[in-house]
PDB file of C-alpha atoms in Angstrom:
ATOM      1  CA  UNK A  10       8.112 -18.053  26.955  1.00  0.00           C
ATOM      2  CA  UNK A  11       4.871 -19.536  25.441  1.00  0.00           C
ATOM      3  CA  UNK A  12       5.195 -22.470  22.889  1.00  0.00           C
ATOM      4  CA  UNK A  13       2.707 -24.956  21.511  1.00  0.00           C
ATOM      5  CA  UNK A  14       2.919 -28.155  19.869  1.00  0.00           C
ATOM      6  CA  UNK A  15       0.892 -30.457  17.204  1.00  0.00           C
ATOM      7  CA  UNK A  16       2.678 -33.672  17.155  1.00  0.00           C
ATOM      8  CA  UNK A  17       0.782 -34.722  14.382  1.00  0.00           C
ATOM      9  CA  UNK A  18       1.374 -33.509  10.889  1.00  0.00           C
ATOM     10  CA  UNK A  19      -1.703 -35.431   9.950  1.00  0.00           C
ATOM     11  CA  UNK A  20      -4.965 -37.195  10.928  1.00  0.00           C
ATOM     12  CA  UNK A  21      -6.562 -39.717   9.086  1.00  0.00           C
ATOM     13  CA  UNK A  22     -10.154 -41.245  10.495  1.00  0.00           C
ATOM     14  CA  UNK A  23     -12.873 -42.850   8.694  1.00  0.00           C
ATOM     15  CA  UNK A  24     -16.313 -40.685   8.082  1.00  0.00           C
ATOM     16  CA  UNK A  25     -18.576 -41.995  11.718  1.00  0.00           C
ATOM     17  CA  UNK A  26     -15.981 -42.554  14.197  1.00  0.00           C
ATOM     18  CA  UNK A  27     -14.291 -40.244  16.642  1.00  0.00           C
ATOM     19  CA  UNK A  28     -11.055 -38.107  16.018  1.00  0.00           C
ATOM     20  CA  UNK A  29      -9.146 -36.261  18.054  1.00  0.00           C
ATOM     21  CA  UNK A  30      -6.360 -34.093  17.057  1.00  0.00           C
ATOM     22  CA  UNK A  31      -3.770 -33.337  19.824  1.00  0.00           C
ATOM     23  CA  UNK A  32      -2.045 -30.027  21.361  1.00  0.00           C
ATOM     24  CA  UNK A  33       0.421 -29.264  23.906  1.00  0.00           C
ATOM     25  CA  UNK A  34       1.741 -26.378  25.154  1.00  0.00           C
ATOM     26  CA  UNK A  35       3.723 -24.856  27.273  1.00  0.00           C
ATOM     27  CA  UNK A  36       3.556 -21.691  29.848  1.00  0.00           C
ATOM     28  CA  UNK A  37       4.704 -20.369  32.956  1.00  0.00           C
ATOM     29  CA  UNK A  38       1.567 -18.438  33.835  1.00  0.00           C
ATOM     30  CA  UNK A  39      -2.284 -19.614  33.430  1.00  0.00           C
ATOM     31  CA  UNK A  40      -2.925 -20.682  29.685  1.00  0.00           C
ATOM     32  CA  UNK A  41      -5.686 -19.336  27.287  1.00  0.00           C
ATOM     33  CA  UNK A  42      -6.181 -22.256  24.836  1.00  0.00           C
ATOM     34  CA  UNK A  43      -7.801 -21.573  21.323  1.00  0.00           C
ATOM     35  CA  UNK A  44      -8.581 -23.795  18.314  1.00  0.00           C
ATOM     36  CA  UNK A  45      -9.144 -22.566  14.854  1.00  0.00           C
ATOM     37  CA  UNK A  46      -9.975 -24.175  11.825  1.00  0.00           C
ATOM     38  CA  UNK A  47      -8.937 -23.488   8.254  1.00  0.00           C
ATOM     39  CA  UNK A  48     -10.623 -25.169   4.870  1.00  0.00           C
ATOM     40  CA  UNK A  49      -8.710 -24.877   1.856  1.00  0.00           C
ATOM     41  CA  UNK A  50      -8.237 -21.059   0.230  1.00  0.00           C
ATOM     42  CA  UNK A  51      -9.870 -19.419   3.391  1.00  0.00           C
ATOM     43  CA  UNK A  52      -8.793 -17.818   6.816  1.00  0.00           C
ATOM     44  CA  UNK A  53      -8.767 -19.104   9.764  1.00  0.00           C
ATOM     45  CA  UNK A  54     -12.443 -19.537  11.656  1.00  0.00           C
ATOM     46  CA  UNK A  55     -12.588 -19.839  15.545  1.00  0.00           C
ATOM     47  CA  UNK A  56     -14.070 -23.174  17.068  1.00  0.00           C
ATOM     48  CA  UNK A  57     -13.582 -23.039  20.663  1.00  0.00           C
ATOM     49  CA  UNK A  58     -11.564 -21.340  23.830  1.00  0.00           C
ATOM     50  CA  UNK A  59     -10.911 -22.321  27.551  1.00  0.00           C
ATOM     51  CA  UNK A  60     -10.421 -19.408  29.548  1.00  0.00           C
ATOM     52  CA  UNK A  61     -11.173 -20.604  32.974  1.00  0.00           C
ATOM     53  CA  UNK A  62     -13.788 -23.223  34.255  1.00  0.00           C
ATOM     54  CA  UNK A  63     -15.226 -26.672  33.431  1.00  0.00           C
ATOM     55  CA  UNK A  64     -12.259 -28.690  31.724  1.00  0.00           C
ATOM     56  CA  UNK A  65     -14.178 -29.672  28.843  1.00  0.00           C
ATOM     57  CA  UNK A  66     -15.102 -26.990  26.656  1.00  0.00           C
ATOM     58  CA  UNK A  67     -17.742 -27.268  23.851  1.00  0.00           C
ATOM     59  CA  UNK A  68     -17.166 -25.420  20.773  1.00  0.00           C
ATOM     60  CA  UNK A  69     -18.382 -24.917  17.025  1.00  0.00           C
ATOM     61  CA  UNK A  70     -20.243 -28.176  14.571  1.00  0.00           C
ATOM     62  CA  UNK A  71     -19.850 -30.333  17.436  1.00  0.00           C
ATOM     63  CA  UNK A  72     -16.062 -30.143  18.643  1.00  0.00           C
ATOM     64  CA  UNK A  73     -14.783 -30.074  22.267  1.00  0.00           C
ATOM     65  CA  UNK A  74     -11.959 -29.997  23.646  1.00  0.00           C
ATOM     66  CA  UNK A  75     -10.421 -31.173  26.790  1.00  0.00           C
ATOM     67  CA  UNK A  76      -8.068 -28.963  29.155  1.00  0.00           C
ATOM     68  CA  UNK A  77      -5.400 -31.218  31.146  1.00  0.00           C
ATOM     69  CA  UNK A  78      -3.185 -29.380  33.464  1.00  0.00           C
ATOM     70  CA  UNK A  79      -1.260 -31.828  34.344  1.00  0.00           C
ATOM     71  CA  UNK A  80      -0.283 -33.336  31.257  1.00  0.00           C
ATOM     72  CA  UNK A  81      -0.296 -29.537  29.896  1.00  0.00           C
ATOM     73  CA  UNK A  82      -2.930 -30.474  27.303  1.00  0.00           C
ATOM     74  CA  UNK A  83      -6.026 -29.259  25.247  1.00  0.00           C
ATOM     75  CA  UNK A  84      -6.813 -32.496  22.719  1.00  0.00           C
ATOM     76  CA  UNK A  85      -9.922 -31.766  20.153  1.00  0.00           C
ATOM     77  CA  UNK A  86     -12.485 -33.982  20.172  1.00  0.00           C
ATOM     78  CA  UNK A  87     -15.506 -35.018  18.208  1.00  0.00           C
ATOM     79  CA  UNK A  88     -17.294 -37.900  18.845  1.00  0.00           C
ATOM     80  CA  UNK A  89     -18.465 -38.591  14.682  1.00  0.00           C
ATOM     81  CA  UNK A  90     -16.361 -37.484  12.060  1.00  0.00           C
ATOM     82  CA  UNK A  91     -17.763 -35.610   9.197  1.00  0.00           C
ATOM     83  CA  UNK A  92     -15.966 -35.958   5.462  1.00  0.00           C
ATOM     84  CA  UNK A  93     -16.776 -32.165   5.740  1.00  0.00           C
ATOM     85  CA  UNK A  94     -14.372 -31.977   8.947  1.00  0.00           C
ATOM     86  CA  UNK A  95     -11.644 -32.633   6.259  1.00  0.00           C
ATOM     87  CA  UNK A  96      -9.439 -29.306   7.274  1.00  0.00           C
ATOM     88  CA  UNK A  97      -6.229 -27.716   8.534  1.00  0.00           C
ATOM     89  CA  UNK A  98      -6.873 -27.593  12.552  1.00  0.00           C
ATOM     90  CA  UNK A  99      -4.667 -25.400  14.526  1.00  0.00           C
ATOM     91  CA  UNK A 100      -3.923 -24.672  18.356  1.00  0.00           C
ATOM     92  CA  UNK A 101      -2.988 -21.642  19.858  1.00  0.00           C
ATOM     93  CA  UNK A 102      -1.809 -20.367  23.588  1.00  0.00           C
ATOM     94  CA  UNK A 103      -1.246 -17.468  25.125  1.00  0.00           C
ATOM     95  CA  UNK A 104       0.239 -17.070  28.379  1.00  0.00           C
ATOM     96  CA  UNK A 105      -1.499 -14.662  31.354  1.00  0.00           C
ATOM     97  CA  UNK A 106       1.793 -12.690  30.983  1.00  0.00           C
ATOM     98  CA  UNK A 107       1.443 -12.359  27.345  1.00  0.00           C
ATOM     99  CA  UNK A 108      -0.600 -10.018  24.747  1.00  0.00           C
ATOM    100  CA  UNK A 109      -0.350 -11.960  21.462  1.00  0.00           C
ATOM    101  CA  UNK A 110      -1.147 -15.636  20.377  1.00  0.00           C
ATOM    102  CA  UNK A 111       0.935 -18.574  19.730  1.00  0.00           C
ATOM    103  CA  UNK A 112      -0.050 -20.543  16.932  1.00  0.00           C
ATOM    104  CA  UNK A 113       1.066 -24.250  16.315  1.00  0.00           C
ATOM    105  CA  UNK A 114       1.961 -26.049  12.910  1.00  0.00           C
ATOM    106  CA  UNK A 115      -1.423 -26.682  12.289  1.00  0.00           C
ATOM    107  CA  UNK A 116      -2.559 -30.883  11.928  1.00  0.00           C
ATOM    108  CA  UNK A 117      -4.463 -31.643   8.325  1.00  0.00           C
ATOM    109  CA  UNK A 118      -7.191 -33.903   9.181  1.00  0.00           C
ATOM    110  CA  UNK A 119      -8.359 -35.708   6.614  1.00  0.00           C
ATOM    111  CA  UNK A 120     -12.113 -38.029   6.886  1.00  0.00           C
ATOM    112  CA  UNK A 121     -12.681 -40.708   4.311  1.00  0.00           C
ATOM    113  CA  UNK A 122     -15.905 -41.644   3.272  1.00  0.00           C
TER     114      UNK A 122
ATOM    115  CA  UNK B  10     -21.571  -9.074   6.968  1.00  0.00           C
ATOM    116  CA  UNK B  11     -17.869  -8.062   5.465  1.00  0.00           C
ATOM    117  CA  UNK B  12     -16.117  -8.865   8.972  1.00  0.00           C
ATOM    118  CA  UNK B  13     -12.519  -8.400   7.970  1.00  0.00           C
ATOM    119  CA  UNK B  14     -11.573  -7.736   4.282  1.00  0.00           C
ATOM    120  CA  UNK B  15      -8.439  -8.000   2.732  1.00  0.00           C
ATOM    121  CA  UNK B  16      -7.396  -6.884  -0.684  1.00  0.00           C
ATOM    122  CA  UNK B  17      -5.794  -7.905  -3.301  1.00  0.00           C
ATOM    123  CA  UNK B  18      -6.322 -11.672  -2.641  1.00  0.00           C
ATOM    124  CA  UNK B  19      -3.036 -12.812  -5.295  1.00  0.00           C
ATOM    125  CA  UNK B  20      -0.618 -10.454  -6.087  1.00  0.00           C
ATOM    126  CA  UNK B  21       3.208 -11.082  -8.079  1.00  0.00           C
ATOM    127  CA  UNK B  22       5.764  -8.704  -7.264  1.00  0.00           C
ATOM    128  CA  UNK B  23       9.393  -8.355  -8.721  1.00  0.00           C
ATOM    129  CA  UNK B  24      12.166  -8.070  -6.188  1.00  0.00           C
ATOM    130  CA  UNK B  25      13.027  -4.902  -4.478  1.00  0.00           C
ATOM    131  CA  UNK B  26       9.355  -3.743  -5.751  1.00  0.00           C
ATOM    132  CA  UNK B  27       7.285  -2.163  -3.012  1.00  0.00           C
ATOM    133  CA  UNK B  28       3.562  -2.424  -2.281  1.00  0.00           C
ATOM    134  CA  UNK B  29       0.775  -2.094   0.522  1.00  0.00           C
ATOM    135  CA  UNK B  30      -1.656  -5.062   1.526  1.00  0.00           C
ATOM    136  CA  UNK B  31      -5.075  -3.242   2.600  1.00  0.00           C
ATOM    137  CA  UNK B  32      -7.296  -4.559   5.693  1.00  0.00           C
ATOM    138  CA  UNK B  33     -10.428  -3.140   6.880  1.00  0.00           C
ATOM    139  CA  UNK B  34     -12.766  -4.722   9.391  1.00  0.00           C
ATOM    140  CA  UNK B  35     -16.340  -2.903   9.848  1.00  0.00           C
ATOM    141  CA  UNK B  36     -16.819  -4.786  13.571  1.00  0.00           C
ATOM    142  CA  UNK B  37     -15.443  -1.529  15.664  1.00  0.00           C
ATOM    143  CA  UNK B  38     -12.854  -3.694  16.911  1.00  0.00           C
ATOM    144  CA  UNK B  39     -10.126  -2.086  18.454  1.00  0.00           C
ATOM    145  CA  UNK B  40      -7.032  -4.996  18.020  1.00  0.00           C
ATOM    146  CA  UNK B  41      -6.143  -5.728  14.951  1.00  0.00           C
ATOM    147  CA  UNK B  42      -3.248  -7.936  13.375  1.00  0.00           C
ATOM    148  CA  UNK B  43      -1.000  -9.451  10.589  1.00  0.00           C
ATOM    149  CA  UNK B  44      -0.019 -12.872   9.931  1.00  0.00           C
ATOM    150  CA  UNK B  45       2.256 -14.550   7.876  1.00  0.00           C
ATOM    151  CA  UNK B  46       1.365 -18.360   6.963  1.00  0.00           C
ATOM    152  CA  UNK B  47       4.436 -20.611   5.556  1.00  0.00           C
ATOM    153  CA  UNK B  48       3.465 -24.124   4.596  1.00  0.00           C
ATOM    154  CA  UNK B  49       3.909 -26.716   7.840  1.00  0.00           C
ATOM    155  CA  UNK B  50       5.303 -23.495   9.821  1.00  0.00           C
ATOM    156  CA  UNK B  51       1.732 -22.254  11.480  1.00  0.00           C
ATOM    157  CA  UNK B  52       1.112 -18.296  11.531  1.00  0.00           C
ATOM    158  CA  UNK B  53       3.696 -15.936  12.367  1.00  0.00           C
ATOM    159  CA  UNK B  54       2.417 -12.531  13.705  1.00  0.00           C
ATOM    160  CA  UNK B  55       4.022  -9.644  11.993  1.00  0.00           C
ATOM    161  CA  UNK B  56       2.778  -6.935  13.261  1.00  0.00           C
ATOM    162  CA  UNK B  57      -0.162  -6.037  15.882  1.00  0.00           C
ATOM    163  CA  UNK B  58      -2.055  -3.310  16.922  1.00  0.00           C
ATOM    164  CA  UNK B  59      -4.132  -2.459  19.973  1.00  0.00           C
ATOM    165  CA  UNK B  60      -5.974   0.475  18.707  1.00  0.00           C
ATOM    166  CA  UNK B  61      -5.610   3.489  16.483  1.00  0.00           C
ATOM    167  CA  UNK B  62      -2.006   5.128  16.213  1.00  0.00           C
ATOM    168  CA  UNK B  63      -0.892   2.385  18.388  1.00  0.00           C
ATOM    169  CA  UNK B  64       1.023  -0.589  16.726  1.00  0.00           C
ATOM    170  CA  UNK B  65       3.565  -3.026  18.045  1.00  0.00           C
ATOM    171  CA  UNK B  66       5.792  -5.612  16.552  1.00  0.00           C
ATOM    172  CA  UNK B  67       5.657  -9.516  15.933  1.00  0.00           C
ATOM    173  CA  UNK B  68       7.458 -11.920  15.785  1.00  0.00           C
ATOM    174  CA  UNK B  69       8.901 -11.742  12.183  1.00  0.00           C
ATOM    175  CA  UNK B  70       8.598  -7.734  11.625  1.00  0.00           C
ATOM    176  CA  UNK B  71      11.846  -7.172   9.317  1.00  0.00           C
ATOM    177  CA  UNK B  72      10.583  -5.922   6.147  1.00  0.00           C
ATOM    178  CA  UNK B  73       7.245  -4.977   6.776  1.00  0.00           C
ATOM    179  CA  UNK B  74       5.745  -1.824   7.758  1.00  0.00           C
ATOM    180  CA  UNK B  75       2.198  -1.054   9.406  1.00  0.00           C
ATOM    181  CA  UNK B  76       0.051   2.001  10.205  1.00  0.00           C
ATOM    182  CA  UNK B  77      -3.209   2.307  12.026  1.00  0.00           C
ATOM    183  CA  UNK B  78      -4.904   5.914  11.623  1.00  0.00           C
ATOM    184  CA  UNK B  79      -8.439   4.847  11.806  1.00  0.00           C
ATOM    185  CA  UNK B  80      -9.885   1.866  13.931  1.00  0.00           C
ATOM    186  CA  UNK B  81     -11.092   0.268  10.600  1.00  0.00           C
ATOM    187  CA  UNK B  82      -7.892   0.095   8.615  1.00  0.00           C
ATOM    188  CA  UNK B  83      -4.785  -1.528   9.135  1.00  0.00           C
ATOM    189  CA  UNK B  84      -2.228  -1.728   5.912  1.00  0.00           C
ATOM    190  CA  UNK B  85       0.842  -3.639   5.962  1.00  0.00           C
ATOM    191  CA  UNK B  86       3.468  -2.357   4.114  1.00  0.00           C
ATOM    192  CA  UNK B  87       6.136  -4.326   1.878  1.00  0.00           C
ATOM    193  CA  UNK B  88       9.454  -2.190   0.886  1.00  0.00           C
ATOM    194  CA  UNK B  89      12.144  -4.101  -0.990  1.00  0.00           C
ATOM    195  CA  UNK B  90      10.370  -7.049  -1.626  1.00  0.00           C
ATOM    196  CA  UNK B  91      12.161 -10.391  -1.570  1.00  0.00           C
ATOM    197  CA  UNK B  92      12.124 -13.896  -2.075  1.00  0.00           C
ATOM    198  CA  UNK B  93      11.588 -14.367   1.180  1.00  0.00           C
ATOM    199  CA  UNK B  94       8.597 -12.580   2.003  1.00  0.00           C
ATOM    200  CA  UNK B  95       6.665 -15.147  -0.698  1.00  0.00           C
ATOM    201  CA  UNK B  96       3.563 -16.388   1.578  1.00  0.00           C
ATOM    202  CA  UNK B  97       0.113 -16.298   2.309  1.00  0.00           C
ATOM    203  CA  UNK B  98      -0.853 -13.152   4.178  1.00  0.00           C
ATOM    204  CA  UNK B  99      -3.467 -12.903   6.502  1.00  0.00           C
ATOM    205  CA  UNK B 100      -5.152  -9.571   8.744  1.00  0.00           C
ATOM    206  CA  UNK B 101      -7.215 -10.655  12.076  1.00  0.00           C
ATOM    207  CA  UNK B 102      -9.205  -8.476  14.456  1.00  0.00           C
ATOM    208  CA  UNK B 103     -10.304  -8.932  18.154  1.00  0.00           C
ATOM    209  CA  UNK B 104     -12.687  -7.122  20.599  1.00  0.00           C
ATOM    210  CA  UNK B 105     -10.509  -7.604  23.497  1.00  0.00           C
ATOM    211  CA  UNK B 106      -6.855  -8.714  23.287  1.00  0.00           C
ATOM    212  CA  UNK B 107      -6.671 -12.311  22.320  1.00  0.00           C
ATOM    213  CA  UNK B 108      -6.965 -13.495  25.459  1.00  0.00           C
ATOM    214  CA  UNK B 109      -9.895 -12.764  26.189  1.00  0.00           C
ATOM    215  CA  UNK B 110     -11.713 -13.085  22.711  1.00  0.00           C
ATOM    216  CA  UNK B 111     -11.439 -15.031  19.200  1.00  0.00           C
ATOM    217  CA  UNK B 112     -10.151 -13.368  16.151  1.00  0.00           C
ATOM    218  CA  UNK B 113     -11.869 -13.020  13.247  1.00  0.00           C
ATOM    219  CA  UNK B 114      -9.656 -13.505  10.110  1.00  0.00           C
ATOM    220  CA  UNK B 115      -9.987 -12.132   6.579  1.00  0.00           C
ATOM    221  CA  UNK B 116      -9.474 -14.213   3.231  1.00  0.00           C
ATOM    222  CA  UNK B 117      -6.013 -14.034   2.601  1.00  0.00           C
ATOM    223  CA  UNK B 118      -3.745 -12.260  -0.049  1.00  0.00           C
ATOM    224  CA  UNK B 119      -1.186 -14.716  -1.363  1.00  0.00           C
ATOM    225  CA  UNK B 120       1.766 -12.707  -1.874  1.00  0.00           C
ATOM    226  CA  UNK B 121       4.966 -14.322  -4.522  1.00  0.00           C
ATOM    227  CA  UNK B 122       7.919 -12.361  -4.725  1.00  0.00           C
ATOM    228  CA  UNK B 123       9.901 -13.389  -8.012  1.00  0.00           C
TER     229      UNK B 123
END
């Protein structure tokens, strides 16, 4: 089975300084990671994907994201938060053995000014 | 650029009423899919489908319907609507299984079954 988790419900960081928003998941085959992002009233738009290769993967308005193997990981990243970053953030996985998507709860993150 | 369209984008229905929620994507992709978005529950895929007059079920199919005779359109269908099936709706397509490629994702319809 393929699962993935968003421990947080909710992010809160201050418009400047980093954020992260975290993911786990779970396979028993080689993951494909995703992150998509969702503003208010819209569907969801794609930010970044590890496939294979370099651990840290660089995606959309200056997100990245980290793959960890070992702790089974793929944590988004950006090093200055935007107000306009305010969203609904969501992981997904799918599992080498799989042909659909996993999606987590989503985490709301929400930048102050 | 349209991308993936869905129609109608709010729509009441009265229990046991039927109707169809219409996708079309204009990218020539061949998989296509349906989503079901509960608040603090993530997306739940319905239906999917991995190319015309092929489609393949979900993970919450019961009470939904879907055909795919053209590689542009993918309608869900809704018989015997009830309470339950009161969410936002959302149709995705991808070049190559998800896997291997993002999905684009259309609008939304937000569906309320009273």
């Amino acid at each position: 089975a393929q699962s993935v988790a968003q421990p947080e419900d909710q992010v809160n960081v201050a418009e400047g300084n980093p954020l992260t928003v975290k993911c786990t998941y779970s396979v028993s085959g080689n993951p494909y990671l995703f992150w998509y992002v969702q503003y208010p009233n819209r569907g969801l738009q794609f930010l970044l994907k590890y496939i294979t290769g370099d651990n840290l993967v660089k995606g959309s308005y200056g997100f990245e994201a980290e793959f960890n193997k070992s702790q089974t990981s793929f944590h988004l990243k950006k090093p200055s938060a935007l107000v306009s970053d305010s969203a609904l953030y969501f992981c997904a996985v799918k599992d080498s053995g799989y042909s659909t998507l996993t999606f987590g709860k989503g985490t709301m993150l929400l930048v102050s000014p | 650029n349209a991308g993936v369209t869905q129609t109608p984008k709010f729509r009441i229905l009265k229990i046991g009423q039927s109707m169809t929620l219409q996708c079309t994507q204009d990218m020539n992709h061949n998989y296509m899919y349906w989503y079901r978005q509960d608040p603090g529950m993530g997306l739940k895929l319905i239906y999917y489908s991995v190319g015309a007059g092929i489609t393949d079920k979900g993970e919450v199919p019961n009470g939904y319907n879907v055909s795919r005779s053209t590689t542009e359109d993918f309608p869900l269908r809704l018989e015997l609507a009830a309470p339950s099936q009161t969410s936002v709706y959302f149709c995705a397509s991808s070049a190559l299984g998800q896997g291997g490629a993002e999905a684009f994702f259309g609008q939304g319809t937000r569906l309320t079954v009273v």
